[in-house]
Tab-separated table of C-alpha atoms in Angstrom:
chain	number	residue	atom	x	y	z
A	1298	UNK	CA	193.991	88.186	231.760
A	1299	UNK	CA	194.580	84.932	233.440
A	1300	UNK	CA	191.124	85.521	235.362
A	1301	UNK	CA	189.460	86.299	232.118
A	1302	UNK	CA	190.894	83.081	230.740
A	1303	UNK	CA	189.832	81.241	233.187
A	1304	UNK	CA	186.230	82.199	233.230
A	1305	UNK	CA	186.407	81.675	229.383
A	1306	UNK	CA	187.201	77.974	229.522
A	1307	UNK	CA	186.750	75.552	232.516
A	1308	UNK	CA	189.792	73.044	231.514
A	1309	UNK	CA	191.505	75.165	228.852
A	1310	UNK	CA	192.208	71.952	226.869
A	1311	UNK	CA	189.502	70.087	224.345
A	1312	UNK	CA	187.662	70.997	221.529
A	1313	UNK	CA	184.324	72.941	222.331
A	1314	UNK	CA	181.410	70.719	222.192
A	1315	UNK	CA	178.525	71.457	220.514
A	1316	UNK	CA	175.583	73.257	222.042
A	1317	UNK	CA	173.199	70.416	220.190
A	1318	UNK	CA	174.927	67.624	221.653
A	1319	UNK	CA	175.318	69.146	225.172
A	1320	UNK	CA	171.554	69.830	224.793
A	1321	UNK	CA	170.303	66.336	223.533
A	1322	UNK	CA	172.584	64.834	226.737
A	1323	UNK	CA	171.350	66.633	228.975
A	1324	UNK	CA	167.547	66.389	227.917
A	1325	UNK	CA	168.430	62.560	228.551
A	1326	UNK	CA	169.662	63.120	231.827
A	1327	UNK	CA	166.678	65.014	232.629
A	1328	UNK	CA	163.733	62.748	231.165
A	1329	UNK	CA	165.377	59.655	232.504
A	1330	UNK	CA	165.615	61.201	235.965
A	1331	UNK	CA	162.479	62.998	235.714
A	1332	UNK	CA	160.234	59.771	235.004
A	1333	UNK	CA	161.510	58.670	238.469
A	1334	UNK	CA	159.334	61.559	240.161
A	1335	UNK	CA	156.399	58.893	239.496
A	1336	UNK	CA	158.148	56.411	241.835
A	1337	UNK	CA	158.121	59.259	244.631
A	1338	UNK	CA	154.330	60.660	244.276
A	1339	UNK	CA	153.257	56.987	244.152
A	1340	UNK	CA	155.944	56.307	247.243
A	1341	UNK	CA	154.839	59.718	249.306
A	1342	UNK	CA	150.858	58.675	248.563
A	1343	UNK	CA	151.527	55.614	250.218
A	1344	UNK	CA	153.049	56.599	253.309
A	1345	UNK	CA	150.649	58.782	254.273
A	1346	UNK	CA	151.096	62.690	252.953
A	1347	UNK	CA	148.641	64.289	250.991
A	1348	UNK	CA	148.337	65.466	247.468
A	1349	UNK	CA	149.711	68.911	248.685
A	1350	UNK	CA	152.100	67.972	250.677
A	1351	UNK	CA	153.544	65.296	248.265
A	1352	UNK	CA	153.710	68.108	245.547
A	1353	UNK	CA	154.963	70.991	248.201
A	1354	UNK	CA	158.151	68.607	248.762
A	1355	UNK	CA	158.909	68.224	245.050
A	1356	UNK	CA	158.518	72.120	244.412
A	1357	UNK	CA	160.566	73.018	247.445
A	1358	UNK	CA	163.169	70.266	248.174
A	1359	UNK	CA	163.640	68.637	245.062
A	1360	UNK	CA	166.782	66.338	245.714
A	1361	UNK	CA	165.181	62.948	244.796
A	1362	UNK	CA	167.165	61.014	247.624
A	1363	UNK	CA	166.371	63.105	250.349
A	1364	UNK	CA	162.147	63.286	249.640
A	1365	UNK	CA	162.733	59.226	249.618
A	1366	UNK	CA	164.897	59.254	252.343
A	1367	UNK	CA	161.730	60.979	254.321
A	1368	UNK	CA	158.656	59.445	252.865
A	1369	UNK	CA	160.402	55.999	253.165
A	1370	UNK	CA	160.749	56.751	256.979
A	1371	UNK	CA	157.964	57.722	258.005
A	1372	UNK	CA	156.104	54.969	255.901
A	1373	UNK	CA	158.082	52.847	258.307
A	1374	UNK	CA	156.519	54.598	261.059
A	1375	UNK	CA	159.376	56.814	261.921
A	1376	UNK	CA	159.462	60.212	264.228
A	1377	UNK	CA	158.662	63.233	261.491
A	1378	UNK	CA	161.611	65.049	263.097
A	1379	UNK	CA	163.939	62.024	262.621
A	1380	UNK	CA	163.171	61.421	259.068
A	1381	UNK	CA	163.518	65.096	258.373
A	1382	UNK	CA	166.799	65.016	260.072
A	1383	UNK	CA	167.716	62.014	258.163
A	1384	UNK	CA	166.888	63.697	255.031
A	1385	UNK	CA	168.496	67.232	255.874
A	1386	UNK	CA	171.489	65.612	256.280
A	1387	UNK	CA	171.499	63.494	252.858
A	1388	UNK	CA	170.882	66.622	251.197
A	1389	UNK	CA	173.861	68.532	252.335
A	1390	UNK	CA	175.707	67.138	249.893
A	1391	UNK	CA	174.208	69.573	247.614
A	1392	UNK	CA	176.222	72.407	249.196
A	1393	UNK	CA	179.275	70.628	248.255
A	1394	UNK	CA	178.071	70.046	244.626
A	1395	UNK	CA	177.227	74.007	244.846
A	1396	UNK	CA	181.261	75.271	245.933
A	1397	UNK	CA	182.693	73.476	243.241
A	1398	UNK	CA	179.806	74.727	240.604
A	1399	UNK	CA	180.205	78.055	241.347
A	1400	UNK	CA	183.627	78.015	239.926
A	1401	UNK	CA	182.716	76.154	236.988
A	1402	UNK	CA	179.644	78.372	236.279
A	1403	UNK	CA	180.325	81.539	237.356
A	1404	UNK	CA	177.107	82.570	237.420
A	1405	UNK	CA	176.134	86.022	238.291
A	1406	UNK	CA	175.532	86.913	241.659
A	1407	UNK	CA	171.328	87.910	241.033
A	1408	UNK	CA	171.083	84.046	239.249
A	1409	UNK	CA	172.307	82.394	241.991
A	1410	UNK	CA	169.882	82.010	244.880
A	1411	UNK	CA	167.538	80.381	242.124
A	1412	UNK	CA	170.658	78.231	240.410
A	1413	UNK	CA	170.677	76.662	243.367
A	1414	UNK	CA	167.515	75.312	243.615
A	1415	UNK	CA	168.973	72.980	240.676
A	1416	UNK	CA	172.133	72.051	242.305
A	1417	UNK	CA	171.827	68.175	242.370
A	1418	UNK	CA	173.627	64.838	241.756
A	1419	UNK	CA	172.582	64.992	237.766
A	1420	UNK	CA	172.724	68.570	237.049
A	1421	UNK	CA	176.433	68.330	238.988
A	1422	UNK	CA	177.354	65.401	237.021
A	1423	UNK	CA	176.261	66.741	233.445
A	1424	UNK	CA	178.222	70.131	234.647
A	1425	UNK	CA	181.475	68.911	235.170
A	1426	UNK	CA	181.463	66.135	232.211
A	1427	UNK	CA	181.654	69.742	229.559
A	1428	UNK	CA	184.496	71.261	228.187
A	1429	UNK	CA	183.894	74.171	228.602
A	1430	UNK	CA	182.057	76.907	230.650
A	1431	UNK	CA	179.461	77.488	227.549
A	1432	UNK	CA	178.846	74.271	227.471
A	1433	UNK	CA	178.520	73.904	231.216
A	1434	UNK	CA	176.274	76.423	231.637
A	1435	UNK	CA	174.444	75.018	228.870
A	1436	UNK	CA	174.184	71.293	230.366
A	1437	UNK	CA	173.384	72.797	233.994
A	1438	UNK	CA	170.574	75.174	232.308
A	1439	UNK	CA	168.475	72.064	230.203
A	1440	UNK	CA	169.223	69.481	232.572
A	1441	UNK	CA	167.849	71.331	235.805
A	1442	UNK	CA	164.703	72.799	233.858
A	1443	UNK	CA	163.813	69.694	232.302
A	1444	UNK	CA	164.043	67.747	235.373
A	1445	UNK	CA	162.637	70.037	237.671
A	1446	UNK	CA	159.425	70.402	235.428
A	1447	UNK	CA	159.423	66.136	234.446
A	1448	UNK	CA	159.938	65.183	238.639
A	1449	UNK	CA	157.184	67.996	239.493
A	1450	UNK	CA	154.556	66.754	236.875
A	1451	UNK	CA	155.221	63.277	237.370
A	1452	UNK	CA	154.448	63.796	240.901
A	1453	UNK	CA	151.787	64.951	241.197
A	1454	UNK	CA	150.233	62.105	238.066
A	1455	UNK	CA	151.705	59.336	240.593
A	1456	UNK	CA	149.892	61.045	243.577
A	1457	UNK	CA	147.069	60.803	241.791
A	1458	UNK	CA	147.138	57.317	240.419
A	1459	UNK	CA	149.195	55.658	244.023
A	1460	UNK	CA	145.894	53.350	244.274
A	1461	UNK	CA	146.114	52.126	240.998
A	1462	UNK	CA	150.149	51.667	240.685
A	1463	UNK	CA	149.856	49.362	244.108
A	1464	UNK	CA	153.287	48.665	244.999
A	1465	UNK	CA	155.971	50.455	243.520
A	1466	UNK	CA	159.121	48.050	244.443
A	1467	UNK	CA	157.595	45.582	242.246
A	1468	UNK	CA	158.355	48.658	239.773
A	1469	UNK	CA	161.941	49.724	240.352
A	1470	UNK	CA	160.955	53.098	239.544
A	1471	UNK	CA	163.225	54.570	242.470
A	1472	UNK	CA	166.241	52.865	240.880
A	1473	UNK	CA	165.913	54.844	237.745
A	1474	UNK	CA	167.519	58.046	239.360
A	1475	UNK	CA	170.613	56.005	241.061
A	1476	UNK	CA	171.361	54.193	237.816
A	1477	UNK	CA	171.507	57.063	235.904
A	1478	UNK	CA	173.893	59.004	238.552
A	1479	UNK	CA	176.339	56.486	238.540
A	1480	UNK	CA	176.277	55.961	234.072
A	1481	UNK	CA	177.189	59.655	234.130
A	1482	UNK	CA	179.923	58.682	237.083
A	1483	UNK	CA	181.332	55.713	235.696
A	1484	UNK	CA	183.446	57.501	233.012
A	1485	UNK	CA	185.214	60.194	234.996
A	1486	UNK	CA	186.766	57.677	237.223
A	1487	UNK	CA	189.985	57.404	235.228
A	1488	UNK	CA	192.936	57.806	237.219
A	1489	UNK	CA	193.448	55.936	240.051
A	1490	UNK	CA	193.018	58.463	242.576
A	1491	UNK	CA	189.139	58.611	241.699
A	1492	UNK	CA	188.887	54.968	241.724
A	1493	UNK	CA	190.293	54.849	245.044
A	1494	UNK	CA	187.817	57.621	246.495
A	1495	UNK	CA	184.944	55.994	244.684
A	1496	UNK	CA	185.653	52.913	246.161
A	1497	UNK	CA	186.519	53.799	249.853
A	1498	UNK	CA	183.472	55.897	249.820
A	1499	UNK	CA	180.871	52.899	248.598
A	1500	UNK	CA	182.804	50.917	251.773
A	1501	UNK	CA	182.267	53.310	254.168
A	1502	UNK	CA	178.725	54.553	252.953
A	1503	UNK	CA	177.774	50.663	253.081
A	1504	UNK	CA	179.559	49.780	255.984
A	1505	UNK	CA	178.116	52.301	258.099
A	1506	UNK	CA	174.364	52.072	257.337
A	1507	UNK	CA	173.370	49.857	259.550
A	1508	UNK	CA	174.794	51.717	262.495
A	1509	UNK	CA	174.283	55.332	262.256
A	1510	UNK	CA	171.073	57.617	261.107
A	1511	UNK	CA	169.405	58.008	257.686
A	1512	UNK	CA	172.017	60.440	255.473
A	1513	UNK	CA	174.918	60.685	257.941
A	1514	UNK	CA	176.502	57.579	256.436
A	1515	UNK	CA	176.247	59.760	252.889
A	1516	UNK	CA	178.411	62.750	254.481
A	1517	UNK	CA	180.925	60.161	256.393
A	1518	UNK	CA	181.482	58.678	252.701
A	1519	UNK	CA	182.070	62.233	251.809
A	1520	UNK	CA	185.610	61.818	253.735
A	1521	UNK	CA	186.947	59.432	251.227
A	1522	UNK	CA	187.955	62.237	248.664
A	1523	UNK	CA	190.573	64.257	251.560
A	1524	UNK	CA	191.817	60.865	252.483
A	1525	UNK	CA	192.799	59.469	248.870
A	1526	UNK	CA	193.927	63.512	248.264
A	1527	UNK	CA	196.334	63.080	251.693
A	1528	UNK	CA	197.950	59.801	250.651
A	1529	UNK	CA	198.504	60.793	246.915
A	1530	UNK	CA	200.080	63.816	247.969
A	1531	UNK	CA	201.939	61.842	250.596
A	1532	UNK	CA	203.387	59.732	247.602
A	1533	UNK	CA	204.005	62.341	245.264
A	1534	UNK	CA	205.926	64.457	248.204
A	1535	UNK	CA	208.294	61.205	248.314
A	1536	UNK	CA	208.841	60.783	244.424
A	1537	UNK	CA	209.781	64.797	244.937
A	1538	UNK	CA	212.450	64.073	247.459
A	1539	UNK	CA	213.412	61.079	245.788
A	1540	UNK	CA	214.050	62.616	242.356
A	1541	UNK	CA	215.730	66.290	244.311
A	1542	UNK	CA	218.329	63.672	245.915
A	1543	UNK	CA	219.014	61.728	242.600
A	1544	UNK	CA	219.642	64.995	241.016
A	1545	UNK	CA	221.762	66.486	243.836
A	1546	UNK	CA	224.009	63.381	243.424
A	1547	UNK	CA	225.128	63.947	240.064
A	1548	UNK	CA	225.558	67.671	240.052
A	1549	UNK	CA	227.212	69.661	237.214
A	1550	UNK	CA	230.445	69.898	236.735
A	1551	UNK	CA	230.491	73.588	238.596
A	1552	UNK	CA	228.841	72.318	241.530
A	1553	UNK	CA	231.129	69.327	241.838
A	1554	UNK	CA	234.138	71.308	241.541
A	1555	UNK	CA	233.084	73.736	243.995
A	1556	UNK	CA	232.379	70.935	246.705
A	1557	UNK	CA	235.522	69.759	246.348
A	1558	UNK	CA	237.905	72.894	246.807
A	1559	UNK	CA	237.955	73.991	243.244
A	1560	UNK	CA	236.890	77.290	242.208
A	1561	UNK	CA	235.045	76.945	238.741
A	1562	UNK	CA	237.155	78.269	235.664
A	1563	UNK	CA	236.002	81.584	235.349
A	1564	UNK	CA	237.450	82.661	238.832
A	1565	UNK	CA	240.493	80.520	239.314
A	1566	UNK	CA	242.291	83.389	238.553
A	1567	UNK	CA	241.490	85.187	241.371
A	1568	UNK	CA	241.078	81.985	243.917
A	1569	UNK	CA	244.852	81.119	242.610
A	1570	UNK	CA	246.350	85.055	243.114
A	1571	UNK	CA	246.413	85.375	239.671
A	1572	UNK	CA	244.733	88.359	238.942
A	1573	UNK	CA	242.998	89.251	235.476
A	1574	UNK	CA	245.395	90.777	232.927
A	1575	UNK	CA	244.832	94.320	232.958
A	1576	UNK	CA	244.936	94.090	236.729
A	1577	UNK	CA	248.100	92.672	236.798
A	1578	UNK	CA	249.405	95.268	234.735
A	1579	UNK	CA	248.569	97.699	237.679
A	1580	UNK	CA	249.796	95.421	240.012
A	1581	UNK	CA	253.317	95.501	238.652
A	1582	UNK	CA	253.992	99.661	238.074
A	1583	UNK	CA	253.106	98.652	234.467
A	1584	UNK	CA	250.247	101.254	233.392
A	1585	UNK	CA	247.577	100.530	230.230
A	1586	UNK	CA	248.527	101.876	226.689
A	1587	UNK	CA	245.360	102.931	226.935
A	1588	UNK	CA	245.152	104.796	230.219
A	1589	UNK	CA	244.413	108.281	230.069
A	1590	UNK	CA	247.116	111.083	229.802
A	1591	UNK	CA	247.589	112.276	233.438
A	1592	UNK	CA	247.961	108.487	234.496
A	1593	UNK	CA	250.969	107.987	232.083
């Protein structure tokens, strides 16, 4: 039953939200996002792939960062096999998005191999921000199919039209997908424990960029959540012991009295010598009115 509840309702607290509005945020999740796919065709034109190869990467790879991450290098006249590297390793974040989805979801086990496909930043971020698991499944569905069909298309029309664009920094285009990742962010950081892995992760993502490989700085970041987890739970183990003492100092009355030689009420009798009253009874030759015949 618990199992069943669970797979019923992600948070078990809330009202359910309604499919419409899960639907209408997520289609503006996935246009928003999905314009950005012109930024990349125009970007991958530029550094040298072709039309087919430019489309091939959206189709097959489609995690926005990662296809910049590896156009962008070898447009800077990178090895091939260090800007895939670079870019294999930015998108391994996705198989972190995909543990925790596949509890929210619980998709069945034929849907998954092509669920995946749409495991991304966005579709994670639209996911966890439901309810419930309707409404997850909901969000996950419209804002992976729209996106995956606006980044392909625009793709390919900004493949096509790279000559004419020119430069795309002068743009911004390939700041539309970052912006919108961290709008859907901002609000979930409410307690102070996501503040503090938000934050130690933009200082160690930042801090280590200049000094190690494209994407590894991403996964080191990726350490900030077990390190915020360790000292919260660190604190929280000392409020325990702290609040276990307090109450151990002012024990009941029964506990008190036991700690300091006496026996509670209901057995002083027999601590004393005093036995209960129909015991004593026996004790003294003296036998029950109401003992049977052949005692008497």
């Amino acid at each position: 039953m618990a199992q069943q509840t669970a797979l019923a309702d992600i948070r078990g607290e809330g009202e359910p939200k309604p499919d419409s509005a899960v639907v209408r945020d997520a289609l503006g999740v996935g246009v928003a996002v999905g314009l950005s796919g012109f930024a990349f065709g125009v970007t991958s034109a530029g550094s040298g792939l072709g039309l087919l190869q430019t489309c091939a990467l959206s189709l097959l790879v489609f995690t926005g960062a990662s296809q910049f991450a590896l156009v962008g290098a070898l447009a800077a006249g990178g090895n091939p096999l260090t800007a895939a590297a670079g870019a294999f390793f930015l998108g391994v974040r996705n198989a972190f998005y995909g543990l925790r989805l596949s509890q929210v979801l619980a998709l069945p086990r034929a849907v998954r191999p092509f669920a995946a496909q749409w495991v991304i930043d966005e579709t994670t971020a639209v996911t966890l921000s439901q309810p419930t698991r309707r409404a997850a499944r909901i969000g996950f569905t419209v804002t992976g199919l729209s996106l995956y069909v606006l980044w392909n298309l625009t793709t390919l029309l900004g493949a096509l039209g790279a000559k004419a664009v020119g430069d795309t920094d002068a743009w911004g285009l390939d700041a539309a997908g970052p912006a919108v990742f961290l709008a859907l962010l901002a609000p979930m950081l409410r307690g102070t424990t996501e503040r503090a892995v938000a934050a130690l992760a933009v200082l160690l993502g930042l801090g280590l960029l200049p000094v190690l490989p494209a994407g590894v700085p991403v996964l080191v970041a990726a350490l900030a959540a077990p390190a915020a987890l360790f000292v919260s739970g660190r604190r929280s183990g000392r409020s325990h012991d702290g609040a276990l003492d307090g109450a151990l100092g002012d024990a009941p009355g029964d506990a008190s009295s036991e700690a300091s030689g006496q026996a509670p009420h209901g057995v002083s009798g027999h601590v004393s010598g005093q036995a209960p009253h129909r015991a004593s009874r026996h004790a003294s030759g003296q036998v029950p009115d109401d003992a049977p015949e052949e005692t008497r």
